[in-house]
Tab-separated table of C-alpha atoms in Angstrom:
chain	number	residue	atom	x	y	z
A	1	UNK	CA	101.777	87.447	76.034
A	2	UNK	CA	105.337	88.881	76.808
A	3	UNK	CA	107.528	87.362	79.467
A	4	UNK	CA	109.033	90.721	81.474
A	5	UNK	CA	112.274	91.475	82.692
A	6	UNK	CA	112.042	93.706	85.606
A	7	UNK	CA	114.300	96.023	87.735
A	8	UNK	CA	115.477	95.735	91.231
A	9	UNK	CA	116.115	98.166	93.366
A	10	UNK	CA	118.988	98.205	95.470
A	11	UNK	CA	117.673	100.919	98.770
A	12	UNK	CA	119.489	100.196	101.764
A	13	UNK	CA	116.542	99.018	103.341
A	14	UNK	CA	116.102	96.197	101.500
A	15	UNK	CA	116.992	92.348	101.728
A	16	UNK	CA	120.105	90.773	100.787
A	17	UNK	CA	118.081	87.359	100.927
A	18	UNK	CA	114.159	87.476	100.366
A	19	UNK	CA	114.071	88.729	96.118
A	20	UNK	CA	117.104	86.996	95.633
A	21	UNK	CA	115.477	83.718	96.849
A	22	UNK	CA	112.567	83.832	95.032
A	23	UNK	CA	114.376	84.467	91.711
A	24	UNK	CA	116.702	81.761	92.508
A	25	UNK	CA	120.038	83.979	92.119
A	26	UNK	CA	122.439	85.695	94.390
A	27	UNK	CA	121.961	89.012	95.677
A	28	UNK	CA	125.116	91.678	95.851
A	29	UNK	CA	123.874	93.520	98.326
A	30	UNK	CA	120.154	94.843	99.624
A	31	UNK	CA	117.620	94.284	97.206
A	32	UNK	CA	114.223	96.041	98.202
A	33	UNK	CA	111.668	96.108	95.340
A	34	UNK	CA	111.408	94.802	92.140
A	35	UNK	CA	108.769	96.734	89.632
A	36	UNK	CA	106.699	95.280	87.383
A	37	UNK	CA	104.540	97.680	84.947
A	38	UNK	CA	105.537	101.214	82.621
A	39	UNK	CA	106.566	104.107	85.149
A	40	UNK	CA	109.365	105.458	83.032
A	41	UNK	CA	111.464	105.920	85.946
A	42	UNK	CA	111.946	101.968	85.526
A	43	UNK	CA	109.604	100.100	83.327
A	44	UNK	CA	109.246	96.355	82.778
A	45	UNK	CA	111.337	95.324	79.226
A	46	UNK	CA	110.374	92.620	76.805
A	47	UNK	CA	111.052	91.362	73.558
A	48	UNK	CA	108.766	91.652	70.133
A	49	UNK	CA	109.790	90.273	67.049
A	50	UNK	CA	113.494	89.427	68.430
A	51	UNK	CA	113.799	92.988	69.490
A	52	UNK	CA	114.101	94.390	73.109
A	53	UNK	CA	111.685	97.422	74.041
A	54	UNK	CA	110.364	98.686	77.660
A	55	UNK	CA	106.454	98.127	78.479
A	56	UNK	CA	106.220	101.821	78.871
A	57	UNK	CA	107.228	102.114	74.972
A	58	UNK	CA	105.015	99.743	73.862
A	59	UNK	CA	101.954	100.627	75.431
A	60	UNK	CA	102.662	104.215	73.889
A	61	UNK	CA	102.943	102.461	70.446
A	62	UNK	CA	99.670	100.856	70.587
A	63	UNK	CA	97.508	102.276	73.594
A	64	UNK	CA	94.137	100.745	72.199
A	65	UNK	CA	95.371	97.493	71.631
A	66	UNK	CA	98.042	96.809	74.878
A	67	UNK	CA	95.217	98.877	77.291
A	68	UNK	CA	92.049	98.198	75.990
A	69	UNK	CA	89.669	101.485	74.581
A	70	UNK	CA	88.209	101.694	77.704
A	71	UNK	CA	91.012	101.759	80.065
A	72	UNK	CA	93.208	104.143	77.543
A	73	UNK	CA	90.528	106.529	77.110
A	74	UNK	CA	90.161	107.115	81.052
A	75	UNK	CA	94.159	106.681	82.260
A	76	UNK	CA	95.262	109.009	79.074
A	77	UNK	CA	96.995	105.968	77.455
A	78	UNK	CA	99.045	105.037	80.384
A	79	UNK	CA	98.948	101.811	82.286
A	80	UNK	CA	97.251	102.801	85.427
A	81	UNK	CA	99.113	100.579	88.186
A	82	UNK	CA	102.216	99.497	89.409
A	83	UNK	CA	103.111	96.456	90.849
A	84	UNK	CA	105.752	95.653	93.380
A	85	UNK	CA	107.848	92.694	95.166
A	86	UNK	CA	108.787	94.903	98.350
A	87	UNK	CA	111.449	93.601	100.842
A	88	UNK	CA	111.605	95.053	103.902
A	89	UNK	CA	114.855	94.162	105.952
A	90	UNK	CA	114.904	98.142	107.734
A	91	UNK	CA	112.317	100.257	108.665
A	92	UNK	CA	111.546	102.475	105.725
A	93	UNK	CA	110.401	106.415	105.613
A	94	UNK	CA	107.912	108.018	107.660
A	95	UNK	CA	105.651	108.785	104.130
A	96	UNK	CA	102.400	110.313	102.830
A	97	UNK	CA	101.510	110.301	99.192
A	98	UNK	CA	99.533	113.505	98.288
A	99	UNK	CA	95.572	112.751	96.534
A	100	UNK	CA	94.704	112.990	92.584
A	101	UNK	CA	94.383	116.816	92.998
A	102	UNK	CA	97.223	117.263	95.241
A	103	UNK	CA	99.536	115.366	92.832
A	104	UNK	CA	98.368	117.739	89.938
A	105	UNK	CA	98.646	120.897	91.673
A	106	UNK	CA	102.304	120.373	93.173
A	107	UNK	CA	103.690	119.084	89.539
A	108	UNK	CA	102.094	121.986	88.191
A	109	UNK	CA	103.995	123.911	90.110
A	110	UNK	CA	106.949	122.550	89.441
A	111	UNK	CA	107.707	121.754	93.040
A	112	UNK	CA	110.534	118.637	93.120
A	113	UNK	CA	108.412	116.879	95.397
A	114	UNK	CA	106.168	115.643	92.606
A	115	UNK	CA	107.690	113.879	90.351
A	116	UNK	CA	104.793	112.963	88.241
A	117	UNK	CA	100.633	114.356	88.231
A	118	UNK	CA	99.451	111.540	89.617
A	119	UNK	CA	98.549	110.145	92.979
A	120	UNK	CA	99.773	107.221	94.989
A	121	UNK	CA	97.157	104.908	96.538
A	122	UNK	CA	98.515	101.463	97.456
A	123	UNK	CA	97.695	98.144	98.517
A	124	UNK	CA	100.480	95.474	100.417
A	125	UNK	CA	99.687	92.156	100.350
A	126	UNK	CA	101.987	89.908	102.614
A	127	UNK	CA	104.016	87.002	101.364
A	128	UNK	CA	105.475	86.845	105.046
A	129	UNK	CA	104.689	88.555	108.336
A	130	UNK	CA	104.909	92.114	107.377
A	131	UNK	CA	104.776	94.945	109.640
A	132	UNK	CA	104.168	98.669	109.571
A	133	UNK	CA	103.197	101.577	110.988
A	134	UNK	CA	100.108	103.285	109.181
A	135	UNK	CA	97.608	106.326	110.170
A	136	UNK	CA	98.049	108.246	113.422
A	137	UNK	CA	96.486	107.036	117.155
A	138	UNK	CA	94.213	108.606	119.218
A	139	UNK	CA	95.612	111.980	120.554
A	140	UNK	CA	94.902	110.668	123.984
A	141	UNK	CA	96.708	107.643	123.923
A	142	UNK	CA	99.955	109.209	122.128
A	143	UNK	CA	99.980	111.977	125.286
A	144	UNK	CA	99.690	108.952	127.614
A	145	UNK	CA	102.293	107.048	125.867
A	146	UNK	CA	104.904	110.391	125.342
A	147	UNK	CA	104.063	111.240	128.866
A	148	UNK	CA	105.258	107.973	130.474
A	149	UNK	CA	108.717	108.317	128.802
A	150	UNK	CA	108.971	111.223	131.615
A	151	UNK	CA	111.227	113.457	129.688
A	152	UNK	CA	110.401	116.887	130.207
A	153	UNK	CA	111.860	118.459	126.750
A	154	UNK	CA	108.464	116.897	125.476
A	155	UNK	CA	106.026	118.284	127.694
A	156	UNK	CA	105.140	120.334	124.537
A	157	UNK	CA	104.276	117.369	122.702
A	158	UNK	CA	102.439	116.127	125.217
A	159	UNK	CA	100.339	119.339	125.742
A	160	UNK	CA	100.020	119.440	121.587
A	161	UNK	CA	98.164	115.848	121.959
A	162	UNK	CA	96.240	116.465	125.160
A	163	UNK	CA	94.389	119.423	122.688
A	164	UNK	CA	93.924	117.018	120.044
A	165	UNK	CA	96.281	118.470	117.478
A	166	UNK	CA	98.829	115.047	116.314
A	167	UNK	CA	100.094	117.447	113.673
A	168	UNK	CA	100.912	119.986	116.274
A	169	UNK	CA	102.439	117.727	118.252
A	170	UNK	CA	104.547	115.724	114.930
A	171	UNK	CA	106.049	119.371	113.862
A	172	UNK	CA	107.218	119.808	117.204
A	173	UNK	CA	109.157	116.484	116.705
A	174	UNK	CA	110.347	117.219	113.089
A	175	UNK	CA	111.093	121.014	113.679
A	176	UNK	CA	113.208	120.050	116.517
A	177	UNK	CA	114.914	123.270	117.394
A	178	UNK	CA	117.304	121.716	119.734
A	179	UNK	CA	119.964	119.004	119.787
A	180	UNK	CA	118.261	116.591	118.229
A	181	UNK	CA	120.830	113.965	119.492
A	182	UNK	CA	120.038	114.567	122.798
A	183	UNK	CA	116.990	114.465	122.799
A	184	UNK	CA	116.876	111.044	121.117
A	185	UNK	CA	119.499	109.627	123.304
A	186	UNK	CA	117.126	110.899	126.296
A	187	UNK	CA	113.830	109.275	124.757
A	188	UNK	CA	116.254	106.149	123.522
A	189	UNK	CA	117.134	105.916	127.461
A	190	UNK	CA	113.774	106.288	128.878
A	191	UNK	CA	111.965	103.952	125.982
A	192	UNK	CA	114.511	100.941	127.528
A	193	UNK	CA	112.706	100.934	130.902
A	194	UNK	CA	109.345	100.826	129.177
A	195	UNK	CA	109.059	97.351	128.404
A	196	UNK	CA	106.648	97.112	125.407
A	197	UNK	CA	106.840	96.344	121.629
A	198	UNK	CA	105.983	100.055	120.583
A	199	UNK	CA	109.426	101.572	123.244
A	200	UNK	CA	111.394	98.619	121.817
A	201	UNK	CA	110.833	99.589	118.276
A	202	UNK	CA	111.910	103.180	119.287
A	203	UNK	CA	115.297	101.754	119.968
A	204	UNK	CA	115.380	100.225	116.877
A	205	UNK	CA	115.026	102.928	114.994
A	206	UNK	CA	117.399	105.416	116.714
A	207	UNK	CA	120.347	102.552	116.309
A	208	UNK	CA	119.515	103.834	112.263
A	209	UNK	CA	118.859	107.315	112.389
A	210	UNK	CA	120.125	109.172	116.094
A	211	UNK	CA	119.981	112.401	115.440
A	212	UNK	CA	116.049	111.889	114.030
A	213	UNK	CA	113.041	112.997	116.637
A	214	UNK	CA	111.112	110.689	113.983
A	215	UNK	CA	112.033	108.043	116.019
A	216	UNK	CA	109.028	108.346	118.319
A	217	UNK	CA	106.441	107.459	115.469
A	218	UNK	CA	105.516	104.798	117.032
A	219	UNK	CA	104.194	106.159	119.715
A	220	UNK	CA	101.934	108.400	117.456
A	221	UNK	CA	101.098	105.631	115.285
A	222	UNK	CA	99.230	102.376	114.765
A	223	UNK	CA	101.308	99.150	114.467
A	224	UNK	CA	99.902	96.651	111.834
A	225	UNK	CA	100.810	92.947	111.139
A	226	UNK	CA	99.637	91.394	108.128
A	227	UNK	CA	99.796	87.269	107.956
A	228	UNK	CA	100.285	86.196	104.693
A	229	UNK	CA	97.511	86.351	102.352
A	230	UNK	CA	96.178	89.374	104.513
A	231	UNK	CA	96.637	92.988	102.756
A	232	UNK	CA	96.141	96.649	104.014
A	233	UNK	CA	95.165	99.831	101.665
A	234	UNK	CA	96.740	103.139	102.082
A	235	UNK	CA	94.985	106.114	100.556
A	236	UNK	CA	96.144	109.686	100.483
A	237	UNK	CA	97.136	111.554	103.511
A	238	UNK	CA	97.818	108.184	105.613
A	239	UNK	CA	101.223	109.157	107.061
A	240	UNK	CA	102.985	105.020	107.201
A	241	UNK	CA	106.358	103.429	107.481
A	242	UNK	CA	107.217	99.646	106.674
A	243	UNK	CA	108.953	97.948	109.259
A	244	UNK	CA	109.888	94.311	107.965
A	245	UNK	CA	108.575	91.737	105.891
A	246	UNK	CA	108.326	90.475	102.218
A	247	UNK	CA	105.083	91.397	100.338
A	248	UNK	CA	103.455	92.046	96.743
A	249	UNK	CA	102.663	95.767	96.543
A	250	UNK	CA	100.004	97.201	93.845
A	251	UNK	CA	99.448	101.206	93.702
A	252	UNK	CA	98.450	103.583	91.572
A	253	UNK	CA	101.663	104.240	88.550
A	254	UNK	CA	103.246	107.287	90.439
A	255	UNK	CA	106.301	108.022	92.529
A	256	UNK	CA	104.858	110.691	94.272
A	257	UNK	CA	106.326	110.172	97.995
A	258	UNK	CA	106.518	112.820	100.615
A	259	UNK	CA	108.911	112.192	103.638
A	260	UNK	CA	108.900	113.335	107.211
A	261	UNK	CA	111.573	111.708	108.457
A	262	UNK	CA	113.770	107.819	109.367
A	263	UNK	CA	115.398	108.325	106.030
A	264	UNK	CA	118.774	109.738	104.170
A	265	UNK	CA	116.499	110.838	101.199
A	266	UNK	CA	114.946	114.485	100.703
A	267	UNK	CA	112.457	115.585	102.985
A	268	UNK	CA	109.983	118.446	103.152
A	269	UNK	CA	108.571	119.079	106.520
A	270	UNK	CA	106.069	121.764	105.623
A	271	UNK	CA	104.370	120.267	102.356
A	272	UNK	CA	103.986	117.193	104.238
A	273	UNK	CA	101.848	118.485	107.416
A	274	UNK	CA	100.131	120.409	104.490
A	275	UNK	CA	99.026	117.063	102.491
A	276	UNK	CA	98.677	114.709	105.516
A	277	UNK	CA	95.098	113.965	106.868
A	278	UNK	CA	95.137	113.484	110.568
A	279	UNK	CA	91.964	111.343	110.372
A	280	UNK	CA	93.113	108.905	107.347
A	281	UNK	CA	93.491	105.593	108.346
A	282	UNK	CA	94.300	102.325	106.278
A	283	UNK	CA	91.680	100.238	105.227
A	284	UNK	CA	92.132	96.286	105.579
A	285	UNK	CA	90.605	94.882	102.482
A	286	UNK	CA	89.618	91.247	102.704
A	287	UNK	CA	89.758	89.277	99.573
A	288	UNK	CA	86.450	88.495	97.498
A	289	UNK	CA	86.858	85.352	95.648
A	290	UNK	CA	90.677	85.779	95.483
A	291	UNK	CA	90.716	89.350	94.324
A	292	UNK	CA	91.797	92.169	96.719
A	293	UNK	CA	89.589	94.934	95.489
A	294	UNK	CA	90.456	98.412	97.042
A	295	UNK	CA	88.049	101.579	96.458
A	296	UNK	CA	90.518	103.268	93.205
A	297	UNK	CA	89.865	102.495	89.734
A	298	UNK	CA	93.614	102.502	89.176
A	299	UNK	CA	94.184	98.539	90.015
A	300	UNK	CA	92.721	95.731	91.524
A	301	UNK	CA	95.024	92.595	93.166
A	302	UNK	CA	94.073	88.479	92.076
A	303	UNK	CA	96.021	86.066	94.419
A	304	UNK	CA	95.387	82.781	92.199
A	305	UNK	CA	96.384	79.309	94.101
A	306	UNK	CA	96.279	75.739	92.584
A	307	UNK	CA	92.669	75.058	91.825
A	308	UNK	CA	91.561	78.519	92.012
A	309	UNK	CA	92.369	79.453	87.838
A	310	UNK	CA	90.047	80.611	85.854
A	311	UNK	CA	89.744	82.196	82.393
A	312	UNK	CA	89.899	86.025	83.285
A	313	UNK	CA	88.118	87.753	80.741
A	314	UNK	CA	89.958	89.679	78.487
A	315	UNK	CA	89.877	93.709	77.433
A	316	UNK	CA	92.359	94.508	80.247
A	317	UNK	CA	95.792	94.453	80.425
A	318	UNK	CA	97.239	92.059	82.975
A	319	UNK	CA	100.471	91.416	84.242
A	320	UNK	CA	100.920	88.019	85.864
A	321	UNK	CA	103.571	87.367	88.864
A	322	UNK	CA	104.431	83.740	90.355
A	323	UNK	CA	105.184	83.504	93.813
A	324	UNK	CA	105.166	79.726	94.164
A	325	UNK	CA	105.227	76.678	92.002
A	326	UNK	CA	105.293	76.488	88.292
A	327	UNK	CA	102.187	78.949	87.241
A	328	UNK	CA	100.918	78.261	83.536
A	329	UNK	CA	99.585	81.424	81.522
A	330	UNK	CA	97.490	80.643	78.340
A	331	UNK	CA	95.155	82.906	75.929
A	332	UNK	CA	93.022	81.387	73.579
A	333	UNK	CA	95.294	81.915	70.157
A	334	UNK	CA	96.794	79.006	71.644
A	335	UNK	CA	100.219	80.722	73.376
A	336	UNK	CA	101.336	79.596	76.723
A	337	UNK	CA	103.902	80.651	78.974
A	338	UNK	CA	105.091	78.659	82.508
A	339	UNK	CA	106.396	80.824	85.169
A	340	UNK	CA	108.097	79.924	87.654
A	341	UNK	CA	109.113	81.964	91.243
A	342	UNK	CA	109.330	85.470	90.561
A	343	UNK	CA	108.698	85.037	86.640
A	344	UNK	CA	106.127	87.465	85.309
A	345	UNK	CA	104.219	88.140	82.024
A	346	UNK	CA	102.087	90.927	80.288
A	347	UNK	CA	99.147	90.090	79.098
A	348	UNK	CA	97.558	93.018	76.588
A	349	UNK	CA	93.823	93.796	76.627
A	350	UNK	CA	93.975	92.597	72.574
A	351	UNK	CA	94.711	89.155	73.486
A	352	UNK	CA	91.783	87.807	75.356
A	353	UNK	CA	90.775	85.897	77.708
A	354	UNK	CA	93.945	84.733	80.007
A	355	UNK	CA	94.042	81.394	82.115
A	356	UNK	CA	95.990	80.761	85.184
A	357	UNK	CA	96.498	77.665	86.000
A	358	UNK	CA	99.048	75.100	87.746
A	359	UNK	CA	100.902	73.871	90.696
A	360	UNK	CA	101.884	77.659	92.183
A	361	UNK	CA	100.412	80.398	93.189
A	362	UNK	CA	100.069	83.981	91.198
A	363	UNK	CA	99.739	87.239	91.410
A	364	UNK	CA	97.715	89.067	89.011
A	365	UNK	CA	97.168	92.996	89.036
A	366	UNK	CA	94.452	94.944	86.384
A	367	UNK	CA	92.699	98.155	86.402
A	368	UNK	CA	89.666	97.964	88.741
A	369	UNK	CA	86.811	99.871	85.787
């Protein structure tokens, strides 16, 4: 087993407190998620023989042995998942990640917006209350909800959702063709006298972004609050946006991300409406003796608490994540490593069967064949 060292990322939207915390060091500024697997935009490191290398380099030295045959042969020798520590402090982008053949077509292409051939299913598991806003409402109840803001630049949208079309009525929003202050500062205005969680948020997310129609998503949208312990899948074409919390994150290894809007980063209008499913929802996914198991062969998510260790079998390669306690991970040459909060180890499919045991809990992510 190799203990990792992983990178942070420092996106405004992060926490200056939650990562920071859990690693037991100071934070300079907003840390938001912390990646733990091979994309090569930052893989894990480790050390081999007293020398430093990334996990993305040595999987590609030994697929076979770090993967497993299996796994290699059907993920082209890459390391199929990604896992996260995601800290949300501020709401993050209104986002859809494209499907397998999606993802292929656009990097194909060359177009920016894929940045890699692969697709982006994920899976949030929350640490803390963690909220978001994930798939779209019922037309009906969007018009109803637009409609009571009683400002008549949107009677458009309104008339968009009363025929059923949410993507009709989201371009609208995003293509605004007029001041797109105003009319934010109008819905800001009207969304005070409405006294309910979904108005509230609305303010929220114009004191952020008020020149951004965007900020009515949550009027087109479903809110979601996980307890901890509780997790929610996204697949393709589920347009979502992270509100707050502090979660463990598994998807698919890609950094395919379209954005619509509630962001400073690039964002393509048109190619999202093209890859964004109006009937996608997310899919809560209730764990099955303490494995989160979501319907992708790209990863599957253990949450392992004292008691609950057991010899996971080996031919897969696992990395490990404490969240709590003092975690112990042990294969059977004999080699143990203790982890402590926000410690993490790779476990390659060579080495066997891997034990988790202790005091803490644990995080453990592995293809799902």
């Amino acid at each position: 087993m190799d203990l990792l060292t992983n990178v942070i990322k420092d996106y405004p939207w992060g926490s200056r407190t939650a990562i920071a915390e859990l690693t037991g060091r100071p934070a300079s500024g907003p840390e938001a998620e912390m990646w733990l697997g091979a994309h090569p935009a930052a893989s894990s490191r480790l050390t081999r023989d007293g020398v430093e290398t990334t996990l993305a380099d040595a999987v590609a030295a030994d697929p076979a042995g770090t993967l497993g045959e299996a796994v290699a042969g059907r993920f082209g020798g890459r390391l199929p998942y990604l896992m996260k520590l995601i800290a949300v402090d501020a709401p993050l982008s209104l986002q859809v990640h494209p499907d397998a053949e999606q993802a292929a077509d656009g990097h194909a292409r060359g177009d920016a917006n894929y940045t890699d051939p692969w697709h982006k299913p994920e899976l949030v598991c929350a640490l803390t209350p963690f909220t978001g806003l994930a798939g779209f409402r019922a037309p009906e109840q969007s018009a109803m909800l637009v409609e009571r803001l009683h400002v008549n630049a949107l009677r458009p949208v309104v008339a968009a959702l009363r025929d059923g079309d949410v993507l009709g009525a989201l371009r609208l929003l995003l293509e605004w063709p007029g001041s797109r202050r105003e009319l934010v500062e109008s819905v800001v205005w009207a969304a005070s006298a409405c006294h309910t969680p979904d108005y509230a948020l609305i303010g929220r997310l114009a004191r952020r972004y008020p020149e951004d129609p965007a900020v009515l998503a949550p009027l087109l949208m479903r809110r979601h609050t996980l307890a901890p312990g509780e997790a929610l899948f996204l697949g393709a074409g589920v347009p979502h946006c992270y509100l707050d919390g502090f979660a463990v994150e598994i998807m698919a290894c890609s950094d395919n991300v379209l954005r619509a809007g509630l962001t400073g980063k690039h964002i393509d209008v048109e190619e999202l409406l093209r890859i964004t499913d109006p009937a996608a929802q997310p899919l809560p996914v209730e764990p099955v003796g303490g494995a989160y198991v979501p319907p992708v062969p790209e990863f599957l998510l253990r949450r392992i608490a004292p008691g609950g260790g057991d010899a996971l079998p080996g031919g897969l390669p696992r990395i490990v994540l404490c969240t709590e306690g003092v975690v112990n991970a042990s294969t059977a040459d004999g080699s143990e490593i203790k982890l402590r909060p926000g410690e993490s180890v790779f476990a390659a499919a060579s080495e066997g069967p891997v034990e988790i045991g202790g005091d803490g809990v644990a995080f453990c992510a592995e293809p799902h064949l």
